[in-house]
Amino acid sequence: MSDPRLALLASPTESARDAEGRLRAAYHFVAPQDADIVIALGGDGFMLQTLHQMLETDQIRPVFGMNLGTVGFLMNEWHLEGMVERIAAAKPVKVTPLRMKVTTVSGDIHTLPAINEVSLLRETRQTAKLEVQVDDRTVIPELVCDGVLVATPAGSTAYNLSAHGPILPLGSGLVALTPISPFRPRRWRGAILPEKTRIRFCVLEAVKRPVSAVADQREIRDVAQVEVANDPSTPLTLLFDPNHTLDDRIAAEQFIT
């Protein structure tokens, strides 16, 4: 794309706002709805926030992130100079989100996207008790745990990795089903499933043992049932410098000791 129209978004941190001012003084930007590509300044949390806003408004654009946060796994390095040239040379990476459908104890229904993971977490000191179904087949009648999560390849190095789940290469067509502090079954450490798999969690004793469901950063409390499936209808595109792409970073994580 020659001379793409660029929009600029920044997190509210001091460093990101300072970088925003420097970029606006050096380059021309348009409103996000008029842009071909969005520049995002911040950390991974701000990148997820930006992508979720695009999904909610149906204004999906490729995003080139520059890290002005803490980890910046989904971001490129921050540089003022050469931004147009970097974007022209950037490698696109497609990320397919999950779709979480939640039914609460009171009967309310919520549907939310998740780019990294969907997680179920106990709300109180009581352990959660969950029935786990895969493609309408019960695979674990009663999982006693602090919680469980379903992670995409892009999210497999985040919460999933902290919960001792597997790292999944981008483009693998897989999702990770990972328990969080499982008590029973004691030896179950999770599963790797095709991304087309439909996963359902039924909360047992939902009133006595309340459970919340979280899609990336958005939480629904007191859930009775959660369905998770891949959503190929809304692919997202992240742009990376060719020498340090997201799939390279995910592969490298497997060798960090």
Backbone as CSV, one residue per row, in Angstrom:
resi,resn,N_x,N_y,N_z,CA_x,CA_y,CA_z,C_x,C_y,C_z
1,MET,0.847,-1.183,0.000,0.000,0.000,0.000,0.888,1.240,0.000
2,SER,0.752,2.083,-1.020,1.576,3.288,-1.108,0.928,4.413,-0.321
3,ASP,1.754,5.098,0.455,1.304,6.243,1.253,0.022,5.953,2.032
4,PRO,0.030,4.964,2.918,-1.177,4.679,3.695,-1.496,5.819,4.653
5,ARG,-2.789,6.006,4.884,-3.232,7.006,5.855,-3.075,6.404,7.254
6,LEU,-2.425,7.156,8.140,-2.078,6.649,9.463,-2.885,7.357,10.540
7,ALA,-3.349,6.579,11.527,-3.955,7.139,12.734,-3.040,6.831,13.908
8,LEU,-3.136,7.646,14.955,-2.258,7.500,16.118,-3.084,7.442,17.388
9,LEU,-2.872,6.379,18.178,-3.521,6.217,19.476,-2.445,6.000,20.526
10,ALA,-2.667,6.538,21.736,-1.676,6.409,22.802,-2.362,6.100,24.117
11,SER,-1.709,5.299,24.942,-2.195,5.036,26.290,-2.039,6.296,27.135
12,PRO,-2.727,6.384,28.270,-2.679,7.612,29.070,-1.422,7.794,29.900
13,THR,-0.421,6.932,29.759,0.803,7.083,30.549,1.614,8.278,30.061
14,GLU,2.446,8.795,30.935,3.247,9.967,30.593,4.184,9.690,29.422
15,SER,4.825,8.520,29.414,5.774,8.209,28.342,5.072,8.084,26.995
16,ALA,3.886,7.465,26.991,3.156,7.315,25.734,2.653,8.669,25.231
17,ARG,2.178,9.507,26.118,1.696,10.833,25.707,2.845,11.688,25.180
18,ASP,4.005,11.563,25.794,5.160,12.310,25.310,5.548,11.843,23.905
19,ALA,5.553,10.532,23.695,5.868,10.003,22.368,4.822,10.418,21.347
20,GLU,3.570,10.447,21.757,2.501,10.881,20.855,2.753,12.305,20.363
21,GLY,3.116,13.199,21.282,3.377,14.580,20.897,4.528,14.693,19.912
22,ARG,5.562,13.900,20.126,6.723,13.949,19.220,6.365,13.416,17.838
23,LEU,5.561,12.372,17.785,5.156,11.824,16.495,4.235,12.785,15.742
24,ARG,3.308,13.401,16.455,2.381,14.320,15.787,3.118,15.537,15.228
25,ALA,4.227,15.911,15.858,5.010,17.035,15.343,5.809,16.645,14.103
26,ALA,6.046,15.330,13.932,6.910,14.890,12.829,6.147,14.283,11.651
27,TYR,4.916,13.789,11.882,4.184,13.090,10.834,2.733,13.573,10.790
28,HIS,2.071,13.261,9.685,0.653,13.612,9.532,-0.208,12.399,9.871
29,PHE,-1.251,12.629,10.648,-2.165,11.562,11.030,-3.611,11.963,10.749
30,VAL,-4.461,10.946,10.540,-5.889,11.161,10.324,-6.653,10.511,11.464
31,ALA,-7.970,10.712,11.508,-8.816,10.063,12.516,-8.822,8.557,12.278
32,PRO,-8.967,7.760,13.346,-8.928,6.300,13.185,-9.898,5.755,12.144
33,GLN,-11.114,6.338,12.075,-12.091,5.824,11.116,-11.707,6.111,9.666
34,ASP,-10.774,7.042,9.448,-10.336,7.373,8.090,-8.999,6.732,7.735
35,ALA,-8.431,5.957,8.642,-7.068,5.459,8.471,-7.030,4.112,7.758
36,ASP,-5.895,3.840,7.151,-5.606,2.516,6.613,-4.856,1.666,7.639
37,ILE,-4.046,2.311,8.474,-3.241,1.642,9.493,-3.275,2.474,10.765
38,VAL,-3.312,1.802,11.908,-3.320,2.480,13.209,-1.986,2.247,13.908
39,ILE,-1.408,3.317,14.424,-0.213,3.237,15.264,-0.675,3.283,16.722
40,ALA,-0.259,2.312,17.528,-0.646,2.249,18.938,0.598,2.377,19.808
41,LEU,0.576,3.333,20.743,1.692,3.580,21.646,1.293,3.154,23.055
42,GLY,2.023,2.217,23.640,1.712,1.753,24.984,2.280,0.369,25.199
43,GLY,1.613,-0.394,26.065,2.037,-1.758,26.333,1.056,-2.758,25.766
44,ASP,1.212,-4.030,26.161,0.340,-5.081,25.657,-1.125,-4.843,26.034
45,GLY,-1.353,-4.334,27.238,-2.717,-4.051,27.661,-3.385,-3.036,26.762
46,PHE,-2.639,-2.003,26.371,-3.214,-0.988,25.481,-3.448,-1.562,24.091
47,MET,-2.563,-2.437,23.637,-2.783,-3.090,22.344,-4.080,-3.896,22.367
48,LEU,-4.290,-4.674,23.424,-5.527,-5.442,23.533,-6.737,-4.520,23.577
49,GLN,-6.628,-3.423,24.313,-7.720,-2.453,24.378,-8.029,-1.884,22.991
50,THR,-6.992,-1.557,22.237,-7.173,-1.016,20.890,-7.869,-2.025,19.986
51,LEU,-7.432,-3.280,20.038,-8.030,-4.315,19.193,-9.484,-4.567,19.575
52,HIS,-9.783,-4.552,20.871,-11.168,-4.745,21.303,-12.060,-3.595,20.851
53,GLN,-11.561,-2.381,20.893,-12.345,-1.249,20.401,-12.655,-1.399,18.920
54,MET,-11.695,-1.905,18.158,-11.938,-2.140,16.731,-13.028,-3.182,16.530
55,LEU,-12.984,-4.260,17.313,-14.004,-5.296,17.192,-15.383,-4.760,17.560
56,GLU,-15.439,-3.935,18.591,-16.728,-3.402,19.047,-17.333,-2.425,18.054
57,THR,-16.488,-1.649,17.370,-16.982,-0.636,16.431,-16.987,-1.128,14.990
58,ASP,-16.505,-2.362,14.758,-16.427,-2.925,13.415,-15.586,-2.045,12.488
59,GLN,-14.543,-1.439,13.050,-13.620,-0.622,12.263,-12.213,-1.229,12.398
60,ILE,-12.055,-2.409,11.805,-10.820,-3.170,11.981,-9.768,-2.687,10.989
61,ARG,-8.607,-2.340,11.514,-7.480,-1.878,10.719,-6.219,-2.621,11.171
62,PRO,-5.225,-2.774,10.316,-3.936,-3.287,10.782,-3.335,-2.333,11.824
63,VAL,-2.676,-2.902,12.831,-2.116,-2.105,13.928,-0.617,-2.342,14.032
64,PHE,0.134,-1.251,14.060,1.573,-1.276,14.301,1.796,-0.686,15.681
65,GLY,2.142,-1.529,16.651,2.338,-1.068,18.027,3.790,-0.744,18.318
66,MET,4.006,0.293,19.138,5.358,0.595,19.618,5.334,0.605,21.134
67,ASN,6.280,-0.112,21.722,6.245,-0.386,23.148,6.660,0.818,23.987
68,LEU,5.723,1.289,24.792,5.997,2.281,25.821,5.352,1.826,27.121
69,GLY,5.294,0.493,27.278,4.735,-0.108,28.479,5.781,-0.948,29.185
70,THR,5.358,-2.070,29.759,6.255,-2.891,30.561,6.876,-4.032,29.751
71,VAL,6.045,-4.929,29.237,6.560,-6.103,28.538,6.629,-5.852,27.034
72,GLY,5.521,-5.474,26.435,5.508,-5.160,25.011,5.661,-6.363,24.108
73,PHE,5.106,-7.507,24.504,5.231,-8.713,23.691,4.544,-8.549,22.341
74,LEU,3.446,-7.797,22.316,2.687,-7.587,21.083,3.113,-6.325,20.342
75,MET,4.209,-5.699,20.791,4.613,-4.400,20.258,5.986,-4.470,19.596
76,ASN,6.273,-3.439,18.798,7.612,-3.213,18.266,8.363,-2.247,19.175
77,GLU,9.648,-2.093,18.932,10.425,-1.121,19.696,9.996,0.297,19.333
78,TRP,10.108,1.191,20.318,9.793,2.596,20.091,10.956,3.316,19.413
79,HIS,10.688,3.941,18.282,11.642,4.831,17.614,10.847,5.954,16.969
80,LEU,11.335,7.160,17.073,10.698,8.289,16.392,11.036,8.284,14.906
81,GLU,12.260,7.994,14.588,12.733,8.112,13.210,12.314,6.894,12.371
82,GLY,12.081,7.158,11.087,11.876,6.081,10.120,10.576,5.330,10.248
83,MET,9.546,5.934,10.846,8.307,5.217,11.078,7.631,4.796,9.769
84,VAL,7.596,5.696,8.786,6.938,5.376,7.510,7.645,4.213,6.827
85,GLU,8.976,4.225,6.849,9.740,3.146,6.238,9.532,1.827,6.987
86,ARG,9.441,1.881,8.295,9.212,0.663,9.080,7.855,0.045,8.749
87,ILE,6.851,0.888,8.634,5.518,0.376,8.329,5.479,-0.229,6.929
88,ALA,6.163,0.401,5.985,6.203,-0.132,4.624,6.852,-1.506,4.571
89,ALA,7.823,-1.748,5.462,8.552,-3.020,5.471,7.967,-4.026,6.462
90,ALA,6.942,-3.639,7.202,6.437,-4.475,8.289,5.820,-5.775,7.772
91,LYS,5.946,-6.814,8.583,5.366,-8.119,8.277,4.004,-8.235,8.966
92,PRO,2.925,-8.521,8.201,1.612,-8.684,8.835,1.462,-10.062,9.476
93,VAL,0.850,-10.084,10.637,0.561,-11.331,11.339,-0.931,-11.359,11.650
94,LYS,-1.622,-12.410,11.194,-3.050,-12.553,11.428,-3.304,-13.216,12.784
95,VAL,-4.230,-12.652,13.531,-4.616,-13.182,14.837,-6.130,-13.378,14.834
96,THR,-6.564,-14.599,15.129,-7.993,-14.901,15.151,-8.479,-14.965,16.599
97,PRO,-9.449,-14.142,16.982,-9.902,-14.148,18.377,-10.819,-15.320,18.696
98,LEU,-11.022,-15.525,19.977,-12.044,-16.431,20.473,-13.330,-15.643,20.694
99,ARG,-14.429,-16.360,20.763,-15.712,-15.755,21.118,-16.238,-16.472,22.351
100,MET,-16.482,-15.717,23.422,-16.981,-16.277,24.680,-18.455,-15.933,24.840
101,LYS,-19.283,-16.949,25.023,-20.705,-16.750,25.310,-20.978,-17.213,26.735
102,VAL,-21.434,-16.301,27.562,-21.626,-16.562,28.987,-23.112,-16.509,29.333
103,THR,-23.562,-17.492,30.094,-24.892,-17.448,30.708,-24.691,-17.350,32.209
104,THR,-25.256,-16.322,32.828,-25.077,-16.129,34.260,-26.122,-16.918,35.052
105,VAL,-25.931,-16.955,36.351,-26.868,-17.656,37.229,-28.265,-17.058,37.113
106,SER,-28.349,-15.748,36.906,-29.649,-15.079,36.787,-30.252,-15.192,35.392
107,GLY,-29.531,-15.813,34.444,-30.071,-16.023,33.111,-29.641,-15.004,32.071
108,ASP,-28.849,-14.011,32.463,-28.349,-13.047,31.484,-27.329,-13.709,30.564
109,ILE,-27.287,-13.243,29.306,-26.358,-13.779,28.319,-25.453,-12.662,27.817
110,HIS,-24.144,-12.923,27.810,-23.147,-11.957,27.340,-22.236,-12.657,26.340
111,THR,-21.903,-11.959,25.251,-20.977,-12.482,24.253,-19.837,-11.499,24.083
112,LEU,-18.600,-11.984,24.283,-17.424,-11.119,24.244,-16.300,-11.786,23.469
113,PRO,-15.479,-11.004,22.748,-14.304,-11.573,22.081,-13.121,-11.647,23.038
114,ALA,-12.182,-12.534,22.729,-10.937,-12.644,23.501,-9.796,-12.893,22.530
115,ILE,-8.771,-12.075,22.604,-7.621,-12.191,21.713,-6.548,-13.078,22.335
116,ASN,-6.337,-12.953,23.632,-5.357,-13.788,24.339,-5.974,-15.055,24.909
117,GLU,-6.962,-14.886,25.798,-7.533,-16.056,26.447,-8.885,-15.747,27.061
118,VAL,-9.643,-16.818,27.264,-10.840,-16.818,28.103,-10.485,-17.589,29.358
119,SER,-10.736,-16.998,30.522,-10.412,-17.689,31.767,-11.614,-17.705,32.694
120,LEU,-11.794,-18.818,33.398,-12.784,-18.946,34.452,-12.045,-18.988,35.773
121,LEU,-12.513,-18.213,36.756,-11.799,-18.074,38.021,-12.792,-18.135,39.183
122,ARG,-12.385,-18.814,40.253,-13.246,-18.834,41.435,-13.311,-17.441,42.042
123,GLU,-14.479,-17.076,42.584,-14.683,-15.747,43.144,-14.427,-15.687,44.641
124,THR,-14.456,-16.816,45.322,-14.322,-16.839,46.783,-13.265,-17.863,47.170
125,ARG,-13.153,-18.110,48.476,-12.192,-19.102,48.973,-12.574,-20.518,48.564
126,GLN,-13.845,-20.730,48.182,-14.286,-22.053,47.755,-13.699,-22.380,46.384
127,THR,-13.182,-23.596,46.220,-12.713,-24.004,44.904,-13.877,-24.064,43.913
128,ALA,-13.550,-23.897,42.658,-14.564,-24.036,41.612,-14.737,-25.501,41.264
129,LYS,-15.961,-25.868,40.878,-16.235,-27.199,40.358,-16.866,-27.025,38.982
130,LEU,-16.198,-27.588,37.970,-16.619,-27.362,36.590,-16.764,-28.685,35.850
131,GLU,-17.815,-28.781,35.063,-17.916,-29.856,34.075,-17.345,-29.331,32.769
132,VAL,-16.458,-30.089,32.134,-15.793,-29.657,30.900,-16.305,-30.499,29.740
133,GLN,-16.833,-29.820,28.708,-17.322,-30.501,27.514,-16.519,-30.039,26.304
134,VAL,-16.234,-30.969,25.416,-15.543,-30.673,24.162,-16.413,-31.187,23.024
135,ASP,-16.869,-30.270,22.179,-17.768,-30.635,21.068,-18.942,-31.466,21.568
136,ASP,-19.583,-30.981,22.633,-20.798,-31.571,23.216,-20.554,-32.929,23.874
137,ARG,-19.314,-33.266,24.103,-18.988,-34.515,24.802,-18.327,-34.178,26.130
138,THR,-18.838,-34.728,27.210,-18.259,-34.466,28.521,-16.932,-35.213,28.649
139,VAL,-15.836,-34.449,28.815,-14.509,-35.062,28.931,-14.027,-35.084,30.379
140,ILE,-14.505,-34.149,31.191,-14.199,-34.151,32.622,-15.504,-33.843,33.360
141,PRO,-16.101,-34.829,34.032,-17.369,-34.579,34.727,-17.255,-33.569,35.858
142,GLU,-16.094,-33.566,36.549,-15.924,-32.620,37.655,-14.449,-32.238,37.780
143,LEU,-14.146,-31.017,37.360,-12.810,-30.455,37.523,-12.844,-29.533,38.741
144,VAL,-12.088,-29.900,39.774,-12.008,-29.090,40.994,-10.722,-28.276,40.917
145,CYS,-10.824,-26.951,40.970,-9.665,-26.126,40.631,-9.890,-24.686,41.077
146,ASP,-8.846,-23.877,40.931,-9.007,-22.432,41.082,-9.614,-21.825,39.831
147,GLY,-9.439,-22.499,38.688,-9.992,-22.001,37.437,-9.467,-22.794,36.266
148,VAL,-9.774,-22.311,35.061,-9.348,-22.953,33.833,-9.357,-21.886,32.747
149,LEU,-8.542,-22.073,31.710,-8.512,-21.080,30.639,-8.360,-21.748,29.286
150,VAL,-8.781,-20.999,28.256,-8.586,-21.379,26.863,-7.778,-20.268,26.220
151,ALA,-6.600,-20.614,25.679,-5.689,-19.606,25.145,-5.475,-19.807,23.653
152,THR,-5.383,-18.695,22.931,-4.992,-18.701,21.527,-3.468,-18.815,21.432
153,PRO,-2.924,-19.093,20.235,-1.465,-19.045,20.100,-0.874,-17.700,20.507
154,ALA,-1.535,-16.591,20.127,-1.021,-15.266,20.495,-1.010,-15.071,21.998
155,GLY,-1.957,-15.700,22.703,-2.033,-15.556,24.150,-1.365,-16.673,24.924
156,SER,-0.793,-17.640,24.214,-0.260,-18.812,24.918,0.965,-18.499,25.755
157,THR,1.641,-17.360,25.488,2.812,-16.994,26.286,2.457,-16.032,27.423
158,ALA,1.175,-15.767,27.615,0.745,-14.834,28.660,0.267,-15.618,29.891
159,TYR,-0.982,-15.439,30.297,-1.519,-16.114,31.484,-1.378,-17.625,31.346
160,ASN,-1.608,-18.147,30.151,-1.511,-19.580,29.910,-0.146,-20.137,30.302
161,LEU,0.921,-19.438,29.925,2.269,-19.903,30.257,2.503,-19.843,31.766
162,SER,1.987,-18.810,32.413,2.121,-18.700,33.870,1.410,-19.838,34.591
163,ALA,0.350,-20.358,33.963,-0.391,-21.485,34.543,0.177,-22.821,34.080
164,HIS,1.411,-22.804,33.503,2.125,-24.002,33.048,1.458,-24.644,31.836
165,GLY,0.786,-23.809,31.023,0.224,-24.305,29.782,1.251,-24.295,28.668
166,PRO,0.954,-24.936,27.532,1.919,-25.057,26.434,1.994,-23.774,25.594
167,ILE,3.148,-23.535,25.007,3.314,-22.455,24.044,2.905,-22.978,22.665
168,LEU,2.024,-22.247,21.989,1.509,-22.664,20.691,2.052,-21.763,19.590
169,PRO,2.637,-22.317,18.545,3.111,-21.479,17.436,1.946,-20.795,16.726
170,LEU,2.183,-19.580,16.252,1.190,-18.909,15.419,0.952,-19.744,14.165
171,GLY,-0.300,-19.782,13.728,-0.631,-20.550,12.544,-0.756,-22.032,12.783
172,SER,-0.664,-22.461,14.031,-0.744,-23.890,14.334,-2.168,-24.420,14.242
173,GLY,-3.165,-23.526,14.291,-4.549,-23.969,14.260,-4.986,-24.671,15.524
174,LEU,-4.359,-24.295,16.648,-4.628,-24.962,17.919,-5.008,-23.954,18.998
175,VAL,-5.659,-24.449,20.062,-5.880,-23.684,21.283,-5.424,-24.540,22.459
176,ALA,-5.061,-23.866,23.547,-4.640,-24.568,24.766,-5.767,-24.519,25.790
177,LEU,-6.096,-25.669,26.339,-7.048,-25.784,27.443,-6.234,-26.112,28.680
178,THR,-6.128,-25.148,29.611,-5.169,-25.244,30.709,-5.856,-25.035,32.054
179,PRO,-5.728,-25.977,32.998,-6.301,-25.772,34.329,-5.424,-24.842,35.161
180,ILE,-6.052,-24.174,36.108,-5.351,-23.282,37.031,-5.429,-23.903,38.423
181,SER,-4.300,-24.330,38.945,-4.212,-24.992,40.258,-5.256,-26.099,40.392
182,PRO,-5.202,-27.135,39.548,-6.194,-28.211,39.640,-5.963,-29.080,40.872
183,PHE,-7.057,-29.465,41.527,-6.993,-30.358,42.680,-7.431,-31.763,42.276
184,ARG,-8.516,-31.854,41.515,-8.970,-33.118,40.944,-9.501,-32.855,39.544
185,PRO,-9.185,-33.733,38.572,-8.247,-34.853,38.624,-6.814,-34.372,38.853
186,ARG,-6.095,-34.998,39.730,-4.789,-34.518,40.170,-3.752,-34.522,39.046
187,ARG,-3.839,-35.488,38.166,-2.795,-35.627,37.146,-3.151,-34.934,35.826
188,TRP,-4.308,-34.294,35.745,-4.676,-33.643,34.486,-3.984,-32.291,34.392
189,ARG,-3.234,-32.099,33.331,-2.467,-30.865,33.141,-2.926,-30.066,31.932
190,GLY,-4.080,-30.452,31.363,-4.617,-29.682,30.260,-4.595,-30.451,28.956
191,ALA,-4.965,-29.738,27.867,-5.056,-30.371,26.557,-4.758,-29.348,25.476
192,ILE,-4.306,-29.849,24.332,-4.138,-29.037,23.136,-5.178,-29.500,22.136
193,LEU,-5.996,-28.561,21.644,-7.148,-28.917,20.825,-7.144,-28.151,19.512
194,PRO,-7.757,-28.685,18.460,-7.913,-27.924,17.221,-8.710,-26.647,17.470
195,GLU,-8.353,-25.569,16.777,-8.999,-24.284,17.027,-10.496,-24.296,16.708
196,LYS,-10.959,-25.237,15.911,-12.380,-25.319,15.581,-13.192,-25.991,16.684
197,THR,-12.526,-26.486,17.711,-13.215,-27.158,18.807,-14.122,-26.193,19.562
198,ARG,-15.305,-26.661,19.920,-16.209,-25.905,20.782,-16.065,-26.441,22.212
199,ILE,-15.767,-25.547,23.127,-15.533,-25.928,24.520,-16.615,-25.295,25.388
200,ARG,-17.202,-26.106,26.253,-18.234,-25.597,27.155,-17.865,-25.955,28.596
201,PHE,-18.019,-24.974,29.486,-17.812,-25.178,30.912,-19.150,-24.974,31.623
202,CYS,-19.579,-25.970,32.362,-20.788,-25.852,33.185,-20.344,-25.755,34.646
203,VAL,-20.767,-24.697,35.311,-20.354,-24.464,36.690,-21.244,-25.284,37.619
204,LEU,-20.638,-26.193,38.370,-21.368,-27.006,39.333,-21.424,-26.267,40.667
205,GLU,-22.572,-26.332,41.316,-22.777,-25.619,42.588,-22.466,-24.125,42.413
206,ALA,-23.054,-23.519,41.381,-22.701,-22.155,40.976,-22.999,-21.107,42.039
207,VAL,-24.004,-21.338,42.883,-24.329,-20.371,43.941,-23.365,-20.520,45.109
208,LYS,-23.102,-21.753,45.503,-22.187,-21.988,46.621,-20.742,-21.682,46.245
209,ARG,-20.380,-21.990,44.993,-18.999,-21.821,44.524,-18.997,-20.899,43.297
210,PRO,-19.196,-19.604,43.501,-19.336,-18.686,42.369,-18.061,-18.570,41.539
211,VAL,-18.263,-18.415,40.238,-17.171,-18.364,39.272,-17.379,-17.160,38.359
212,SER,-16.289,-16.480,38.026,-16.341,-15.401,37.044,-15.684,-15.864,35.751
213,ALA,-16.054,-15.234,34.637,-15.458,-15.516,33.334,-14.853,-14.230,32.799
214,VAL,-13.629,-14.322,32.288,-12.897,-13.144,31.840,-12.436,-13.358,30.403
215,ALA,-12.799,-12.424,29.526,-12.307,-12.416,28.146,-11.253,-11.319,28.058
216,ASP,-9.979,-11.708,28.078,-8.865,-10.761,28.159,-9.017,-9.887,29.394
217,GLN,-9.567,-8.682,29.260,-9.646,-7.749,30.385,-11.079,-7.521,30.879
218,ARG,-12.061,-8.184,30.283,-13.466,-7.931,30.634,-14.047,-9.122,31.378
219,GLU,-14.652,-8.841,32.541,-15.096,-9.880,33.461,-16.616,-9.896,33.574
220,ILE,-17.177,-11.108,33.586,-18.585,-11.346,33.913,-18.608,-12.230,35.148
221,ARG,-19.336,-11.834,36.174,-19.341,-12.572,37.430,-20.576,-13.467,37.546
222,ASP,-20.477,-14.436,38.460,-21.576,-15.351,38.795,-22.108,-16.065,37.553
223,VAL,-21.219,-16.807,36.905,-21.601,-17.472,35.665,-22.099,-18.886,35.949
224,ALA,-22.995,-19.349,35.071,-23.499,-20.720,35.157,-22.922,-21.590,34.054
225,GLN,-22.692,-20.986,32.889,-22.171,-21.740,31.753,-21.366,-20.810,30.856
226,VAL,-20.292,-21.327,30.297,-19.444,-20.543,29.390,-19.127,-21.402,28.169
227,GLU,-19.385,-20.865,26.994,-19.041,-21.539,25.747,-17.938,-20.741,25.056
228,VAL,-16.921,-21.445,24.560,-15.777,-20.798,23.909,-15.565,-21.444,22.544
229,ALA,-15.436,-20.600,21.523,-15.189,-21.100,20.175,-14.353,-20.092,19.411
230,ASN,-13.628,-20.566,18.421,-12.867,-19.708,17.529,-13.824,-18.867,16.682
231,ASP,-13.446,-17.611,16.400,-14.293,-16.731,15.600,-13.528,-16.275,14.357
232,PRO,-13.547,-17.070,13.278,-12.782,-16.715,12.077,-13.365,-15.551,11.294
233,SER,-14.547,-15.061,11.690,-15.188,-13.974,10.937,-14.546,-12.620,11.206
234,THR,-13.730,-12.502,12.268,-13.146,-11.199,12.610,-11.638,-11.310,12.820
235,PRO,-10.875,-11.662,11.778,-9.418,-11.731,11.945,-8.820,-10.348,12.150
236,LEU,-7.772,-10.285,12.956,-7.073,-9.034,13.246,-5.663,-9.128,12.681
237,THR,-5.113,-7.970,12.294,-3.780,-7.937,11.708,-2.863,-7.061,12.545
238,LEU,-1.765,-7.645,13.027,-0.722,-6.905,13.719,0.480,-6.795,12.780
239,LEU,1.151,-5.650,12.808,2.304,-5.402,11.950,3.577,-5.392,12.790
240,PHE,4.617,-6.091,12.309,5.858,-6.199,13.071,7.060,-5.922,12.186
241,ASP,8.102,-5.361,12.809,9.373,-5.229,12.124,9.847,-6.622,11.704
242,PRO,10.386,-6.766,10.482,10.737,-8.100,9.974,11.756,-8.856,10.827
243,ASN,12.615,-8.140,11.551,13.654,-8.811,12.322,13.198,-9.237,13.711
244,HIS,11.925,-8.970,14.054,11.467,-9.323,15.402,9.953,-9.487,15.402
245,THR,9.468,-10.498,14.671,8.034,-10.685,14.515,7.453,-11.470,15.688
246,LEU,6.132,-11.489,15.764,5.457,-12.157,16.874,5.727,-13.660,16.860
247,ASP,5.721,-14.288,15.681,5.975,-15.730,15.661,7.409,-16.054,16.079
248,ASP,8.344,-15.158,15.769,9.719,-15.349,16.254,9.772,-15.279,17.777
249,ARG,9.041,-14.342,18.350,9.057,-14.183,19.809,8.431,-15.387,20.507
250,ILE,7.326,-15.882,19.942,6.671,-17.047,20.535,7.597,-18.254,20.491
251,ALA,8.272,-18.459,19.361,9.215,-19.578,19.262,10.352,-19.426,20.264
252,ALA,10.867,-18.200,20.412,12.000,-17.962,21.318,11.620,-18.218,22.775
253,GLU,10.342,-18.008,23.130,9.904,-18.216,24.513,10.117,-19.651,24.969
254,GLN,10.150,-20.590,24.033,10.311,-21.997,24.396,11.713,-22.323,24.891
255,PHE,12.656,-21.388,24.699,14.036,-21.663,25.070,14.526,-20.761,26.191
256,ILE,13.613,-19.972,26.772,13.971,-19.121,27.901,14.007,-19.959,29.180
257,THR,15.109,-19.881,29.906,15.244,-20.690,31.122,15.259,-19.793,32.348
